[in-house]
Amino acid sequence: MRGHDRINTWLPDELILEIFNQLGSKSSRDACSLVCKRWLDLERLSRVTIRVGASNNPDALVKLLARRFVNVRNVYFDERLSVSLPGQFGRRRGGDPSAPSSQKPYRVTEKSGSEDDQIDSYCLSDTGLAAVGEGFKKLEKLSLIWCSNVTSAGVKSIAAKCSSLRSLDLQGCYAGDQGLAAVGECCKQLEDLNLRFCEGLTDTGLIELAVLRWRTLKSLGVAACAKITDVSLEAVGSHCRFLETLSLDSEFINNKGVLTVAKGCRSLKVLKLQCINVTDEALQAVGVFCSSLEVLALYSFQRFTDMSLSAIGKGCKRLKNLTLSDCYFLSDKGLEAVASGCSELTHLEVNGCHNIGTSGLEFVGRSCTRLSELALLYCQKIGNCALSEVGRGCTYLQALHLVDCSSIGDEAICSIAVGCRNLKKLHIRRCYEVGNKGIIAIGENCKFLTELSLRFCDRVGDEALIAVGRGCPLQHLNVSGCHQIGDAGIIAIARGCPQLTYLDVSVLQNLGDMAMAELGEGCPLLKDIVISHCRQITDVGLAHLVKKCALLESCHMVYCPGITTAGVATVISSCVSIKKVLVEKWKVSQRTKRRAGSIISYLCVDL
């Protein structure tokens, strides 16, 4: 307010800080920091979390962030993500346009040194990690995902300087035993430790940490660590009596280690195993000793049978979440045992367990009345009767995922629609017996449905989407590959679902410009759209779409022969929020490339 700033005059710092803390998104906080210098300083004081991707010079970036944000408690590095440095370390707008920009991809030249050295400059090093310890004294949570240049030296510096650390994620770091031992010795409040893909670790480091931090450690993840064996797990089981979460993915772990954990960690609540050498003996021990278990996930088990699930059903009465993936020797009897014994089950995923069929899931429908999410993937033997039983018994079901279930059709979907009226998410992919009848029933009965995905369901057509548009407040719709859907169905969605934010209509050969124009008029909140392989959509329809969809952030439009260079330019110029455009390289003019080169993605091959 020009001339009379009542907000800054009347509101104390504490109240403005509290308002900042209520802001949900980073963009909102950033916008507030631009109001005035006082708000900028206060917003910096209130920032407790920082996320950093792969940048031009992460070590220098850490020092900059540490100076600006002194109260940060959570720092996340993820070098799988690509981001640029903020403002080129404070370089003002209007500066020399020829100055190097971190947004430009690096190109190795003869004068720029070796390629390995340049790649290293994009990765956080031990020096940068030491700067994290120096700058963020109040650090409680640190994640270093795929920071491959970080070694034990960097981890030791963090451990020495951040004694309040409670959570440490070293996924993909080449940290060794010395670094882990230092964490155990210095971080006396450590509760959560992730050691996935830490190739430099051996039993020595994990044993020392288990001995030192047995009183505080509550969560441990180990995956693809070739030198971690049963010896480490025996130490964990013997010392870490308060462990609540354990995730193991290793071909070097056998029954002995899991048995010791089951007997020693009686407070275990979450257990995730992908260990091909673990057999019934270990899982039976889990059923006997881990009565507090709430989450159990078993992946790629080839050496255990229904005996294991029977033990789980008898002993783990509090089990709420069960995942069975590629467990070839499990049958209906095992699932029946769990369903009968674990009546509090709320989430069930069965993936690629080819011997589990209709009768096992029928037991789930009768016994697990609190089930809220069900996922059936590649379950060829599960038929309509199973889902009909779920529809009758599981009235609280909110999410259903079906992938390649060839025996499930309209009868099952109708039963779900009638019985599970609280359904919010329905994802169906390549279930060729599902057609208009089932989806029409969903539209007529499931008034809370916000996410619908019907990928490559050939029998679903416009009639189904017309019913959904009339009855469901959709926010997310994916009908990729549903060849019978055309303009009429999408127009019904555009007119009936004004809250729609995501739409995938790729590979719809009968979809044209009329539907695009209706979407522009009816769905102003649309943020993401995929129209690839839609041969009848042209620049005209695209122009109508982007004219009204001001919030559009991403647009995928490859293999659309009706969309030309002009159409691509229209998307770039009209959508101020656009962040990603996927298109053929030859459709991008030099002017468009100069204007928005950083947000344009191309196919892997030139067309």
Coordinates of N, CA, C and O in Angstrom, one line a residue, residues 182-306:
A182 N 31.4 -43.4 12.3 CA 31.3 -42.0 12.8 C 29.9 -41.5 13.1 O 29.6 -40.9 14.1
V183 N 29.0 -41.9 12.2 CA 27.6 -41.6 12.4 C 27.1 -42.3 13.7 O 26.4 -41.6 14.5
G184 N 27.4 -43.5 13.9 CA 27.0 -44.2 15.1 C 27.6 -43.6 16.4 O 26.9 -43.5 17.4
E185 N 28.8 -43.1 16.3 CA 29.4 -42.5 17.5 C 28.9 -41.1 17.8 O 28.8 -40.8 19.0
C186 N 28.7 -40.3 16.8 CA 28.4 -38.9 17.0 C 26.9 -38.5 17.0 O 26.5 -37.6 17.7
C187 N 26.1 -39.2 16.2 CA 24.7 -38.9 16.0 C 23.9 -39.7 17.0 O 23.3 -40.7 16.7
K188 N 23.8 -39.2 18.2 CA 23.2 -40.0 19.3 C 21.7 -40.0 19.3 O 21.1 -40.7 20.0
Q189 N 21.1 -39.2 18.3 CA 19.6 -39.2 18.2 C 19.2 -39.9 16.9 O 18.0 -39.8 16.5
L190 N 20.1 -40.6 16.2 CA 19.7 -41.1 14.9 C 18.6 -42.2 15.0 O 18.7 -43.1 15.8
E191 N 17.6 -42.0 14.2 CA 16.4 -42.9 14.2 C 16.2 -43.6 12.9 O 15.8 -44.7 12.8
D192 N 16.6 -42.9 11.8 CA 16.2 -43.4 10.4 C 17.5 -43.5 9.6 O 18.2 -42.4 9.4
L193 N 17.8 -44.6 9.0 CA 19.0 -44.8 8.2 C 18.7 -45.6 7.0 O 18.2 -46.7 7.0
N194 N 19.1 -45.0 5.8 CA 18.9 -45.7 4.5 C 20.2 -46.0 3.9 O 21.0 -45.0 3.6
L195 N 20.5 -47.2 3.6 CA 21.8 -47.6 3.1 C 21.6 -48.3 1.7 O 22.4 -49.3 1.4
R196 N 20.7 -47.9 0.9 CA 20.4 -48.6 -0.4 C 21.6 -48.2 -1.3 O 22.0 -47.1 -1.5
F197 N 22.1 -49.2 -2.0 CA 23.1 -49.1 -3.0 C 24.4 -48.4 -2.5 O 25.1 -47.6 -3.2
C198 N 24.7 -48.7 -1.3 CA 26.0 -48.2 -0.7 C 27.0 -49.3 -0.8 O 27.2 -50.2 0.0
E199 N 27.7 -49.3 -2.0 CA 28.6 -50.4 -2.3 C 29.9 -50.5 -1.5 O 30.5 -51.5 -1.4
G200 N 30.2 -49.4 -0.8 CA 31.4 -49.4 -0.1 C 31.3 -50.0 1.4 O 32.3 -50.1 2.1
L201 N 30.1 -50.3 1.8 CA 29.8 -50.7 3.1 C 30.1 -52.2 3.3 O 29.8 -53.0 2.4
T202 N 30.5 -52.6 4.4 CA 30.7 -54.0 4.8 C 30.0 -54.3 6.1 O 29.4 -53.4 6.8
D203 N 30.0 -55.5 6.6 CA 29.4 -55.8 7.9 C 30.0 -55.0 9.0 O 29.3 -54.7 10.0
T204 N 31.3 -54.7 8.9 CA 32.0 -54.0 10.0 C 31.3 -52.7 10.4 O 31.0 -52.4 11.5
G205 N 31.0 -51.9 9.4 CA 30.4 -50.6 9.6 C 29.0 -50.7 10.2 O 28.6 -50.0 11.2
L206 N 28.2 -51.6 9.7 CA 26.8 -51.7 10.1 C 26.7 -52.3 11.5 O 25.9 -51.9 12.4
I207 N 27.6 -53.3 11.8 CA 27.7 -53.8 13.2 C 28.1 -52.8 14.2 O 27.4 -52.7 15.3
E208 N 29.0 -52.0 13.9 CA 29.5 -50.9 14.8 C 28.3 -49.9 15.1 O 28.1 -49.5 16.2
L209 N 27.6 -49.6 14.0 CA 26.5 -48.6 14.2 C 25.4 -49.3 15.0 O 24.8 -48.6 15.9
A210 N 25.1 -50.6 14.8 CA 24.0 -51.2 15.6 C 24.4 -51.3 17.0 O 23.5 -51.1 17.9
V211 N 25.7 -51.5 17.3 CA 26.1 -51.6 18.7 C 26.0 -50.2 19.4 O 25.6 -50.1 20.6
L212 N 26.3 -49.2 18.7 CA 26.3 -47.8 19.3 C 25.0 -47.2 19.3 O 24.6 -46.5 20.3
R213 N 24.1 -47.4 18.3 CA 22.8 -46.7 18.3 C 21.6 -47.7 18.5 O 20.6 -47.4 18.0
W214 N 21.8 -48.7 19.2 CA 20.7 -49.7 19.4 C 19.5 -49.1 20.1 O 18.4 -49.5 19.9
R215 N 19.8 -48.1 20.9 CA 18.7 -47.5 21.7 C 17.8 -46.6 20.9 O 16.6 -46.4 21.3
T216 N 18.3 -45.9 19.9 CA 17.6 -44.9 19.1 C 17.1 -45.4 17.8 O 16.1 -44.9 17.2
L217 N 17.8 -46.3 17.1 CA 17.5 -46.7 15.7 C 16.1 -47.3 15.6 O 15.9 -48.3 16.3
K218 N 15.3 -46.7 14.7 CA 13.9 -47.2 14.5 C 13.7 -47.7 13.1 O 12.8 -48.5 12.9
S219 N 14.4 -47.2 12.2 CA 14.2 -47.6 10.8 C 15.5 -47.8 10.0 O 16.4 -47.0 10.1
L220 N 15.6 -48.9 9.3 CA 16.8 -49.3 8.6 C 16.5 -49.9 7.2 O 15.6 -50.7 7.1
G221 N 17.1 -49.3 6.2 CA 17.0 -49.9 4.8 C 18.3 -50.3 4.3 O 19.3 -49.5 4.3
V222 N 18.4 -51.5 3.7 CA 19.6 -52.0 3.1 C 19.2 -52.7 1.8 O 18.4 -53.5 1.7
A223 N 19.9 -52.3 0.7 CA 19.6 -52.8 -0.6 C 20.9 -52.8 -1.5 O 21.6 -51.8 -1.5
A224 N 21.1 -53.9 -2.2 CA 22.2 -54.0 -3.2 C 23.6 -53.6 -2.5 O 24.4 -53.0 -3.2
C225 N 23.7 -54.0 -1.3 CA 25.0 -53.9 -0.6 C 25.7 -55.3 -0.6 O 25.3 -56.1 0.3
A226 N 26.5 -55.6 -1.5 CA 27.0 -56.9 -1.7 C 27.8 -57.5 -0.5 O 27.9 -58.7 -0.3
K227 N 28.4 -56.6 0.3 CA 29.2 -57.0 1.4 C 28.5 -57.0 2.8 O 29.1 -57.2 3.8
I228 N 27.1 -56.7 2.7 CA 26.3 -56.8 3.9 C 25.7 -58.2 3.9 O 25.0 -58.6 3.0
T229 N 25.9 -59.0 5.0 CA 25.5 -60.4 5.1 C 24.6 -60.6 6.3 O 24.3 -59.7 7.1
D230 N 24.4 -61.8 6.6 CA 23.6 -62.2 7.8 C 24.3 -61.8 9.1 O 23.6 -61.5 10.1
V231 N 25.6 -61.6 9.0 CA 26.4 -61.2 10.2 C 25.9 -59.8 10.7 O 25.7 -59.6 11.9
S232 N 25.6 -58.9 9.8 CA 25.1 -57.6 10.1 C 23.7 -57.7 10.7 O 23.4 -57.0 11.7
L233 N 22.9 -58.5 10.1 CA 21.5 -58.6 10.6 C 21.4 -59.2 11.9 O 20.6 -58.9 12.8
E234 N 22.3 -60.1 12.2 CA 22.4 -60.7 13.6 C 22.7 -59.7 14.6 O 22.2 -59.7 15.7
A235 N 23.6 -58.7 14.3 CA 23.9 -57.6 15.2 C 22.7 -56.7 15.4 O 22.4 -56.3 16.5
V236 N 22.1 -56.4 14.3 CA 20.9 -55.6 14.3 C 19.8 -56.3 15.2 O 19.2 -55.6 16.1
G237 N 19.6 -57.5 15.0 CA 18.6 -58.3 15.7 C 18.9 -58.4 17.2 O 18.1 -58.3 18.1
S238 N 20.2 -58.5 17.5 CA 20.7 -58.7 18.9 C 20.6 -57.4 19.7 O 20.4 -57.4 20.9
H239 N 20.9 -56.2 19.0 CA 21.1 -55.0 19.7 C 19.9 -54.0 19.5 O 19.5 -53.4 20.5
C240 N 19.3 -53.9 18.3 CA 18.3 -52.8 18.0 C 16.9 -53.3 18.4 O 16.1 -53.6 17.5
R241 N 16.7 -53.4 19.7 CA 15.4 -54.0 20.1 C 14.2 -53.1 19.9 O 13.1 -53.5 19.9
F242 N 14.5 -51.8 19.6 CA 13.4 -50.9 19.3 C 13.1 -50.6 17.8 O 12.4 -49.7 17.5
L243 N 13.8 -51.4 17.0 CA 13.6 -51.2 15.5 C 12.2 -51.4 15.1 O 11.5 -52.4 15.5
E244 N 11.6 -50.5 14.3 CA 10.2 -50.6 13.9 C 10.1 -50.8 12.4 O 9.0 -51.4 12.0
T245 N 11.1 -50.4 11.6 CA 11.0 -50.5 10.1 C 12.2 -51.2 9.6 O 13.3 -50.7 9.9
L246 N 12.1 -52.2 8.8 CA 13.2 -52.9 8.2 C 12.9 -53.2 6.7 O 11.9 -53.8 6.4
S247 N 13.8 -52.7 5.8 CA 13.7 -52.9 4.4 C 14.9 -53.6 3.9 O 16.0 -53.0 4.0
L248 N 14.8 -54.8 3.3 CA 16.0 -55.6 2.9 C 15.8 -56.0 1.4 O 14.7 -56.5 1.1
D249 N 16.8 -55.8 0.6 CA 16.8 -56.2 -0.8 C 18.2 -56.7 -1.0 O 19.2 -56.0 -1.3
S250 N 18.4 -58.0 -0.9 CA 19.7 -58.6 -1.0 C 19.7 -60.1 -1.3 O 18.9 -60.8 -0.8
E251 N 20.6 -60.5 -2.2 CA 20.7 -61.9 -2.5 C 21.7 -62.6 -1.6 O 21.9 -63.8 -1.6
F252 N 22.3 -61.8 -0.7 CA 23.3 -62.3 0.2 C 22.7 -62.5 1.7 O 23.5 -62.9 2.6
I253 N 21.5 -62.2 1.8 CA 20.8 -62.4 3.1 C 20.1 -63.7 3.1 O 19.3 -64.0 2.2
N254 N 20.2 -64.5 4.2 CA 19.6 -65.8 4.3 C 18.7 -65.8 5.5 O 18.4 -64.8 6.2
N255 N 18.2 -67.0 5.8 CA 17.3 -67.2 6.9 C 17.9 -66.7 8.3 O 17.2 -66.1 9.1
K256 N 19.1 -66.9 8.5 CA 19.7 -66.7 9.8 C 19.6 -65.3 10.2 O 19.2 -65.0 11.4
G257 N 19.9 -64.3 9.3 CA 19.8 -62.9 9.7 C 18.3 -62.5 10.0 O 18.0 -61.8 11.0
V258 N 17.4 -62.9 9.1 CA 16.0 -62.5 9.3 C 15.4 -63.2 10.6 O 14.6 -62.6 11.3
L259 N 15.8 -64.4 10.9 CA 15.4 -65.1 12.1 C 15.8 -64.3 13.3 O 15.0 -64.1 14.3
T260 N 17.1 -63.8 13.3 CA 17.6 -63.1 14.5 C 16.8 -61.7 14.7 O 16.5 -61.3 15.8
V261 N 16.5 -61.1 13.5 CA 15.7 -59.8 13.6 C 14.3 -60.1 14.1 O 13.8 -59.4 15.0
A262 N 13.7 -61.2 13.6 CA 12.3 -61.5 14.1 C 12.3 -61.8 15.6 O 11.4 -61.3 16.3
K263 N 13.3 -62.5 16.1 CA 13.3 -62.8 17.5 C 13.7 -61.6 18.4 O 13.2 -61.5 19.5
G264 N 14.6 -60.8 17.9 CA 15.1 -59.7 18.7 C 14.4 -58.4 18.6 O 14.3 -57.6 19.6
C265 N 13.7 -58.1 17.5 CA 13.1 -56.8 17.2 C 11.6 -57.0 17.3 O 10.8 -57.0 16.3
R266 N 11.1 -57.2 18.5 CA 9.7 -57.5 18.8 C 8.7 -56.3 18.5 O 7.5 -56.5 18.4
S267 N 9.3 -55.1 18.3 CA 8.5 -53.9 18.1 C 8.3 -53.7 16.6 O 7.8 -52.6 16.2
L268 N 8.8 -54.6 15.7 CA 8.8 -54.4 14.3 C 7.4 -54.2 13.8 O 6.5 -54.9 14.0
K269 N 7.2 -53.0 13.0 CA 5.9 -52.7 12.5 C 5.9 -52.8 10.9 O 4.8 -53.0 10.4
V270 N 7.0 -52.5 10.3 CA 7.1 -52.5 8.9 C 8.2 -53.4 8.4 O 9.4 -53.3 8.9
L271 N 7.9 -54.4 7.6 CA 8.9 -55.3 7.1 C 8.8 -55.5 5.6 O 7.7 -55.9 5.1
K272 N 9.8 -55.1 4.8 CA 9.8 -55.2 3.4 C 11.0 -56.1 2.9 O 12.2 -55.7 3.2
L273 N 10.8 -57.2 2.3 CA 11.8 -58.1 2.0 C 11.8 -58.5 0.5 O 10.8 -58.8 -0.1
Q274 N 13.0 -58.4 -0.1 CA 13.3 -58.9 -1.5 C 14.6 -59.7 -1.4 O 15.6 -59.2 -1.8
C275 N 14.5 -60.9 -0.8 CA 15.6 -61.7 -0.5 C 15.3 -63.1 -1.1 O 14.6 -63.9 -0.5
I276 N 16.0 -63.5 -2.2 CA 15.6 -64.7 -2.9 C 16.0 -65.9 -2.1 O 15.5 -67.0 -2.4
N277 N 16.9 -65.8 -1.1 CA 17.4 -67.0 -0.3 C 16.6 -67.2 1.0 O 17.0 -68.0 1.8
V278 N 15.6 -66.3 1.3 CA 14.9 -66.5 2.5 C 13.7 -67.4 2.3 O 13.0 -67.4 1.2
T279 N 13.5 -68.3 3.2 CA 12.5 -69.4 3.0 C 11.4 -69.3 4.1 O 11.3 -68.4 4.9
D280 N 10.5 -70.3 4.1 CA 9.4 -70.4 5.1 C 9.9 -70.2 6.5 O 9.2 -69.6 7.3
E281 N 11.0 -70.8 6.9 CA 11.5 -70.7 8.2 C 11.5 -69.3 8.8 O 11.1 -69.0 9.9
A282 N 12.1 -68.4 8.0 CA 12.2 -67.0 8.5 C 10.9 -66.3 8.6 O 10.6 -65.6 9.6
L283 N 10.0 -66.5 7.6 CA 8.7 -65.9 7.6 C 7.8 -66.4 8.7 O 7.0 -65.7 9.3
Q284 N 8.0 -67.7 9.0 CA 7.2 -68.3 10.1 C 7.6 -67.6 11.5 O 6.8 -67.4 12.4
A285 N 8.9 -67.3 11.6 CA 9.4 -66.7 12.8 C 8.8 -65.3 12.9 O 8.5 -64.8 14.0
V286 N 8.7 -64.6 11.8 CA 8.1 -63.3 11.8 C 6.7 -63.4 12.3 O 6.2 -62.6 13.2
G287 N 5.9 -64.4 11.9 CA 4.5 -64.6 12.3 C 4.5 -64.9 13.8 O 3.5 -64.4 14.5
V288 N 5.5 -65.6 14.3 CA 5.4 -66.0 15.8 C 5.9 -64.8 16.7 O 5.2 -64.6 17.7
F289 N 6.9 -64.1 16.3 CA 7.5 -63.1 17.2 C 7.1 -61.7 17.0 O 7.1 -60.8 17.9
C290 N 6.7 -61.3 15.8 CA 6.4 -59.9 15.4 C 4.9 -59.6 15.4 O 4.3 -59.4 14.4
S291 N 4.3 -59.7 16.6 CA 2.8 -59.5 16.7 C 2.4 -58.1 16.4 O 1.2 -57.8 16.2
S292 N 3.3 -57.1 16.4 CA 2.9 -55.7 16.2 C 3.0 -55.3 14.7 O 2.8 -54.2 14.4
L293 N 3.4 -56.3 13.8 CA 3.6 -56.0 12.4 C 2.3 -55.4 11.8 O 1.2 -56.0 11.9
E294 N 2.5 -54.3 11.1 CA 1.4 -53.6 10.4 C 1.5 -53.6 8.9 O 0.5 -53.6 8.2
V295 N 2.8 -53.6 8.4 CA 3.0 -53.6 7.0 C 4.0 -54.7 6.6 O 5.1 -54.8 7.2
L296 N 3.6 -55.5 5.6 CA 4.5 -56.6 5.1 C 4.5 -56.6 3.6 O 3.4 -56.6 3.0
A297 N 5.7 -56.5 3.0 CA 5.8 -56.5 1.6 C 6.8 -57.6 1.2 O 8.0 -57.6 1.7
L298 N 6.4 -58.5 0.4 CA 7.3 -59.6 0.0 C 7.4 -59.6 -1.6 O 6.4 -59.7 -2.3
Y299 N 8.7 -59.4 -2.0 CA 8.9 -59.2 -3.5 C 9.8 -60.4 -4.0 O 10.8 -60.7 -3.4
S300 N 9.4 -60.9 -5.1 CA 10.2 -61.9 -5.8 C 10.7 -63.1 -4.9 O 11.8 -63.5 -5.0
F301 N 9.7 -63.6 -4.2 CA 10.1 -64.8 -3.3 C 9.8 -66.0 -4.1 O 8.7 -66.2 -4.6
Q302 N 10.8 -66.9 -4.2 CA 10.7 -68.1 -5.0 C 10.9 -69.3 -4.1 O 10.8 -70.5 -4.6
R303 N 11.0 -69.1 -2.8 CA 11.4 -70.2 -1.9 C 10.5 -70.3 -0.7 O 10.9 -71.0 0.3
F304 N 9.4 -69.7 -0.7 CA 8.5 -69.9 0.4 C 7.0 -70.1 -0.1 O 6.7 -69.7 -1.2
T305 N 6.2 -70.7 0.8 CA 4.9 -71.2 0.4 C 3.8 -70.6 1.3 O 4.0 -69.7 2.1
D306 N 2.6 -71.2 1.2 CA 1.5 -70.8 2.0 C 1.7 -71.0 3.5 O 1.0 -70.3 4.3

